[in-house]
Amino acid sequence: NKIHRAKLNAEEIEHEMHRGGIYMTGIFAAEFGTGMFLKHYDMCPWDYSNTPYHYKGVIRLDYAPVWFLTGLIYEKLLSAKK
C-alpha cells in the first residue's frame, strides 16, 4: 500500500532527523566543553572569534549541518561492522 509505505518513509526520516540532531548536539557539547576548558588555561588551539556564527569563540554554529551528517555517517559505519 503506497500510503503505508509513505508513512513508514516519513517515520524513518523523522527518526534520522532526531538522531542527527542528537549527534550534532553531542559533538557541539564536546567541542564547547573541551574548548572552554582549554581556553581557561590558555591552551585552546582553535579560536573562531573572527568568524561569523561563533559562540564564545569555541564553536561555529554554521558547522551544524557538518556535525549532523558526520554523526549519521559514523552511525552507518559503526553499525555496518556488527
Short mmCIF file of N, CA, C and O in Angstrom, two decimals:
data_model
loop_
_atom_site.label_atom_id
_atom_site.label_comp_id
_atom_site.label_asym_id
_atom_site.label_seq_id
_atom_site.Cartn_x
_atom_site.Cartn_y
_atom_site.Cartn_z
N ASN A 1 0.84 -1.18 0.00
CA ASN A 1 0.00 0.00 0.00
C ASN A 1 0.89 1.25 0.00
O ASN A 1 1.78 1.39 0.83
N LYS A 2 0.66 2.14 -0.94
CA LYS A 2 1.50 3.34 -1.09
C LYS A 2 1.43 4.27 0.12
O LYS A 2 2.43 4.85 0.51
N ILE A 3 0.26 4.40 0.70
CA ILE A 3 0.10 5.29 1.86
C ILE A 3 0.89 4.74 3.04
O ILE A 3 1.58 5.48 3.75
N HIS A 4 0.83 3.44 3.24
CA HIS A 4 1.57 2.82 4.34
C HIS A 4 3.08 3.00 4.16
O HIS A 4 3.79 3.33 5.10
N ARG A 5 3.57 2.80 2.93
CA ARG A 5 5.00 2.98 2.64
C ARG A 5 5.42 4.43 2.83
O ARG A 5 6.50 4.71 3.35
N ALA A 6 4.60 5.36 2.40
CA ALA A 6 4.90 6.78 2.58
C ALA A 6 4.98 7.14 4.05
O ALA A 6 5.84 7.90 4.47
N LYS A 7 4.08 6.55 4.84
CA LYS A 7 4.09 6.79 6.28
C LYS A 7 5.36 6.23 6.90
O LYS A 7 5.99 6.86 7.75
N LEU A 8 5.76 5.02 6.49
CA LEU A 8 6.99 4.43 7.00
C LEU A 8 8.20 5.28 6.63
O LEU A 8 9.09 5.51 7.45
N ASN A 9 8.25 5.75 5.38
CA ASN A 9 9.36 6.60 4.96
C ASN A 9 9.40 7.89 5.76
O ASN A 9 10.47 8.34 6.15
N ALA A 10 8.26 8.49 6.02
CA ALA A 10 8.21 9.72 6.82
C ALA A 10 8.69 9.45 8.24
O ALA A 10 9.41 10.27 8.82
N GLU A 11 8.33 8.30 8.81
CA GLU A 11 8.77 7.95 10.15
C GLU A 11 10.28 7.72 10.18
O GLU A 11 10.96 8.13 11.11
N GLU A 12 10.81 7.05 9.15
CA GLU A 12 12.24 6.81 9.06
C GLU A 12 13.00 8.14 8.97
O GLU A 12 14.02 8.32 9.64
N ILE A 13 12.50 9.05 8.16
CA ILE A 13 13.14 10.36 8.03
C ILE A 13 13.09 11.10 9.35
O ILE A 13 14.09 11.70 9.78
N GLU A 14 11.96 11.03 10.03
CA GLU A 14 11.83 11.69 11.33
C GLU A 14 12.83 11.13 12.33
O GLU A 14 13.46 11.88 13.08
N HIS A 15 13.00 9.81 12.34
CA HIS A 15 13.96 9.19 13.25
C HIS A 15 15.40 9.59 12.91
O HIS A 15 16.21 9.85 13.81
N GLU A 16 15.71 9.65 11.62
CA GLU A 16 17.05 10.07 11.21
C GLU A 16 17.31 11.52 11.60
O GLU A 16 18.40 11.86 12.05
N MET A 17 16.31 12.38 11.42
CA MET A 17 16.46 13.79 11.80
C MET A 17 16.69 13.91 13.31
O MET A 17 17.53 14.68 13.76
N HIS A 18 15.97 13.12 14.07
CA HIS A 18 16.11 13.14 15.52
C HIS A 18 17.52 12.67 15.94
O HIS A 18 18.18 13.33 16.73
N ARG A 19 17.94 11.55 15.38
CA ARG A 19 19.27 11.02 15.72
C ARG A 19 20.37 11.98 15.27
O ARG A 19 21.33 12.23 16.01
N GLY A 20 20.24 12.54 14.07
CA GLY A 20 21.22 13.51 13.59
C GLY A 20 21.31 14.71 14.50
O GLY A 20 22.40 15.22 14.79
N GLY A 21 20.16 15.17 14.99
CA GLY A 21 20.14 16.30 15.93
C GLY A 21 20.83 15.97 17.23
O GLY A 21 21.54 16.80 17.81
N ILE A 22 20.64 14.75 17.70
CA ILE A 22 21.31 14.32 18.94
C ILE A 22 22.82 14.25 18.73
O ILE A 22 23.59 14.72 19.58
N TYR A 23 23.25 13.67 17.62
CA TYR A 23 24.69 13.60 17.34
C TYR A 23 25.29 15.00 17.23
O TYR A 23 26.36 15.27 17.79
N MET A 24 24.63 15.88 16.51
CA MET A 24 25.10 17.24 16.33
C MET A 24 25.23 17.94 17.69
O MET A 24 26.26 18.57 17.97
N THR A 25 24.22 17.81 18.53
CA THR A 25 24.26 18.43 19.85
C THR A 25 25.39 17.86 20.69
O THR A 25 26.09 18.60 21.38
N GLY A 26 25.59 16.55 20.61
CA GLY A 26 26.68 15.93 21.36
C GLY A 26 28.04 16.40 20.91
O GLY A 26 28.93 16.66 21.74
N ILE A 27 28.23 16.52 19.61
CA ILE A 27 29.52 16.99 19.08
C ILE A 27 29.75 18.44 19.49
O ILE A 27 30.84 18.81 19.93
N PHE A 28 28.71 19.28 19.37
CA PHE A 28 28.83 20.67 19.81
C PHE A 28 29.16 20.73 21.30
O PHE A 28 29.99 21.54 21.73
N ALA A 29 28.50 19.92 22.12
CA ALA A 29 28.74 19.93 23.57
C ALA A 29 30.18 19.53 23.88
O ALA A 29 30.83 20.16 24.73
N ALA A 30 30.67 18.50 23.19
CA ALA A 30 32.05 18.07 23.41
C ALA A 30 33.04 19.15 22.99
O ALA A 30 34.01 19.44 23.71
N GLU A 31 32.80 19.76 21.83
CA GLU A 31 33.69 20.81 21.35
C GLU A 31 33.64 22.03 22.27
O GLU A 31 34.68 22.62 22.60
N PHE A 32 32.44 22.38 22.71
CA PHE A 32 32.28 23.54 23.59
C PHE A 32 32.95 23.28 24.95
O PHE A 32 33.71 24.11 25.44
N GLY A 33 32.67 22.13 25.53
CA GLY A 33 33.25 21.80 26.84
C GLY A 33 34.77 21.75 26.78
O GLY A 33 35.46 22.32 27.64
N THR A 34 35.29 21.08 25.78
CA THR A 34 36.74 20.99 25.62
C THR A 34 37.34 22.37 25.36
O THR A 34 38.36 22.74 25.96
N GLY A 35 36.70 23.13 24.47
CA GLY A 35 37.21 24.46 24.13
C GLY A 35 37.22 25.39 25.33
O GLY A 35 38.20 26.11 25.56
N MET A 36 36.15 25.39 26.12
CA MET A 36 36.10 26.27 27.29
C MET A 36 37.12 25.85 28.34
O MET A 36 37.76 26.69 28.97
N PHE A 37 37.29 24.54 28.53
CA PHE A 37 38.28 24.04 29.48
C PHE A 37 39.68 24.48 29.05
O PHE A 37 40.46 25.02 29.85
N LEU A 38 40.02 24.26 27.78
CA LEU A 38 41.35 24.62 27.28
C LEU A 38 41.54 26.14 27.26
O LEU A 38 42.64 26.62 27.55
N LYS A 39 40.48 26.87 26.94
CA LYS A 39 40.57 28.33 26.92
C LYS A 39 40.85 28.88 28.32
O LYS A 39 41.57 29.85 28.47
N HIS A 40 40.29 28.23 29.33
CA HIS A 40 40.51 28.64 30.71
C HIS A 40 42.00 28.60 31.06
O HIS A 40 42.49 29.41 31.84
N TYR A 41 42.71 27.65 30.49
CA TYR A 41 44.15 27.51 30.73
C TYR A 41 45.00 28.09 29.60
O TYR A 41 46.18 27.80 29.50
N ASP A 42 44.38 28.89 28.74
CA ASP A 42 45.05 29.49 27.58
C ASP A 42 45.77 28.46 26.73
O ASP A 42 46.87 28.68 26.25
N MET A 43 45.10 27.31 26.52
CA MET A 43 45.70 26.23 25.74
C MET A 43 44.84 25.82 24.55
O MET A 43 45.13 24.83 23.89
N CYS A 44 43.76 26.53 24.27
CA CYS A 44 42.85 26.14 23.20
C CYS A 44 43.52 26.39 21.84
O CYS A 44 43.88 27.52 21.52
N PRO A 45 43.67 25.34 21.02
CA PRO A 45 44.35 25.51 19.74
C PRO A 45 43.48 26.13 18.65
O PRO A 45 43.97 26.42 17.57
N TRP A 46 42.19 26.33 18.90
CA TRP A 46 41.33 26.96 17.90
C TRP A 46 40.65 28.17 18.50
O TRP A 46 40.41 28.25 19.70
N ASP A 47 40.37 29.14 17.64
CA ASP A 47 39.67 30.35 18.06
C ASP A 47 38.82 30.83 16.89
O ASP A 47 39.34 31.27 15.87
N TYR A 48 37.52 30.70 17.04
CA TYR A 48 36.59 31.09 15.98
C TYR A 48 36.05 32.50 16.18
O TYR A 48 35.07 32.88 15.54
N SER A 49 36.67 33.28 17.03
CA SER A 49 36.16 34.62 17.35
C SER A 49 36.02 35.53 16.14
O SER A 49 35.17 36.41 16.13
N ASN A 50 36.85 35.34 15.14
CA ASN A 50 36.81 36.20 13.95
C ASN A 50 35.93 35.65 12.84
O ASN A 50 35.99 36.13 11.71
N THR A 51 35.12 34.65 13.13
CA THR A 51 34.23 34.07 12.12
C THR A 51 32.78 34.37 12.48
O THR A 51 32.46 34.56 13.66
N PRO A 52 31.92 34.42 11.49
CA PRO A 52 30.50 34.63 11.81
C PRO A 52 29.91 33.38 12.47
O PRO A 52 30.41 32.27 12.29
N TYR A 53 28.87 33.56 13.23
CA TYR A 53 28.11 32.48 13.84
C TYR A 53 28.91 31.66 14.85
O TYR A 53 28.63 30.49 15.06
N HIS A 54 29.89 32.28 15.49
CA HIS A 54 30.61 31.56 16.54
C HIS A 54 29.92 31.78 17.88
O HIS A 54 29.14 32.72 18.05
N TYR A 55 30.19 30.90 18.83
CA TYR A 55 29.71 31.09 20.19
C TYR A 55 30.91 31.01 21.12
O TYR A 55 31.57 29.96 21.20
N LYS A 56 31.21 32.13 21.76
CA LYS A 56 32.33 32.27 22.67
C LYS A 56 33.66 31.88 22.04
O LYS A 56 34.61 31.53 22.73
N GLY A 57 33.72 31.89 20.73
CA GLY A 57 34.97 31.61 20.03
C GLY A 57 35.37 30.15 19.98
O GLY A 57 36.40 29.82 19.40
N VAL A 58 34.57 29.26 20.58
CA VAL A 58 34.98 27.86 20.63
C VAL A 58 34.15 26.92 19.75
O VAL A 58 34.58 25.81 19.47
N ILE A 59 32.95 27.35 19.33
CA ILE A 59 32.19 26.55 18.38
C ILE A 59 31.64 27.45 17.29
O ILE A 59 31.42 28.64 17.51
N ARG A 60 31.43 26.87 16.12
CA ARG A 60 30.84 27.59 14.99
C ARG A 60 29.50 26.96 14.68
O ARG A 60 29.41 25.79 14.31
N LEU A 61 28.45 27.75 14.82
CA LEU A 61 27.10 27.24 14.59
C LEU A 61 26.84 26.91 13.13
O LEU A 61 25.97 26.09 12.83
N ASP A 62 27.62 27.52 12.22
CA ASP A 62 27.43 27.18 10.80
C ASP A 62 27.97 25.79 10.47
O ASP A 62 27.77 25.30 9.36
N TYR A 63 28.61 25.13 11.41
CA TYR A 63 29.05 23.75 11.22
C TYR A 63 27.96 22.74 11.57
O TYR A 63 28.18 21.54 11.46
N ALA A 64 26.80 23.20 11.99
CA ALA A 64 25.71 22.29 12.40
C ALA A 64 25.42 21.22 11.35
O ALA A 64 25.34 20.03 11.70
N PRO A 65 25.26 21.58 10.07
CA PRO A 65 24.99 20.52 9.08
C PRO A 65 26.12 19.51 8.96
O PRO A 65 25.89 18.31 8.76
N VAL A 66 27.35 19.97 9.12
CA VAL A 66 28.51 19.07 9.03
C VAL A 66 28.47 18.05 10.17
O VAL A 66 28.64 16.85 9.96
N TRP A 67 28.22 18.52 11.40
CA TRP A 67 28.19 17.62 12.56
C TRP A 67 26.97 16.70 12.50
O TRP A 67 27.04 15.55 12.92
N PHE A 68 25.86 17.21 11.98
CA PHE A 68 24.65 16.40 11.80
C PHE A 68 24.96 15.21 10.90
O PHE A 68 24.69 14.06 11.25
N LEU A 69 25.53 15.49 9.73
CA LEU A 69 25.85 14.42 8.77
C LEU A 69 26.98 13.53 9.26
O LEU A 69 26.95 12.31 9.04
N THR A 70 27.96 14.10 9.93
CA THR A 70 29.07 13.31 10.46
C THR A 70 28.55 12.26 11.44
O THR A 70 28.98 11.09 11.39
N GLY A 71 27.64 12.65 12.32
CA GLY A 71 27.07 11.70 13.27
C GLY A 71 26.35 10.57 12.57
O GLY A 71 26.52 9.39 12.93
N LEU A 72 25.55 10.89 11.57
CA LEU A 72 24.81 9.85 10.84
C LEU A 72 25.75 8.95 10.05
O LEU A 72 25.54 7.73 9.97
N ILE A 73 26.79 9.52 9.47
CA ILE A 73 27.76 8.71 8.71
C ILE A 73 28.49 7.74 9.64
O ILE A 73 28.63 6.56 9.32
N TYR A 74 28.93 8.23 10.80
CA TYR A 74 29.61 7.34 11.75
C TYR A 74 28.66 6.26 12.26
O TYR A 74 29.08 5.12 12.48
N GLU A 75 27.39 6.62 12.45
CA GLU A 75 26.42 5.62 12.87
C GLU A 75 26.35 4.50 11.84
O GLU A 75 26.37 3.31 12.19
N LYS A 76 26.28 4.86 10.57
CA LYS A 76 26.21 3.86 9.50
C LYS A 76 27.48 3.01 9.45
O LYS A 76 27.42 1.78 9.33
N LEU A 77 28.64 3.66 9.56
CA LEU A 77 29.91 2.94 9.52
C LEU A 77 30.06 1.97 10.70
O LEU A 77 30.48 0.83 10.53
N LEU A 78 29.71 2.44 11.88
CA LEU A 78 29.89 1.61 13.07
C LEU A 78 28.84 0.51 13.16
O LEU A 78 29.14 -0.58 13.65
N SER A 79 27.64 0.75 12.68
CA SER A 79 26.61 -0.28 12.74
C SER A 79 26.82 -1.32 11.63
O SER A 79 26.36 -2.46 11.76
N ALA A 80 27.53 -0.98 10.57
CA ALA A 80 27.79 -1.93 9.50
C ALA A 80 28.79 -3.01 9.92
O ALA A 80 28.80 -4.08 9.36
N LYS A 81 29.60 -2.72 10.94
CA LYS A 81 30.61 -3.68 11.38
C LYS A 81 30.03 -4.79 12.26
O LYS A 81 30.69 -5.74 12.56
N LYS A 82 28.78 -4.64 12.68
CA LYS A 82 28.17 -5.65 13.57
C LYS A 82 27.73 -6.86 12.80
O LYS A 82 27.40 -6.89 11.70
#
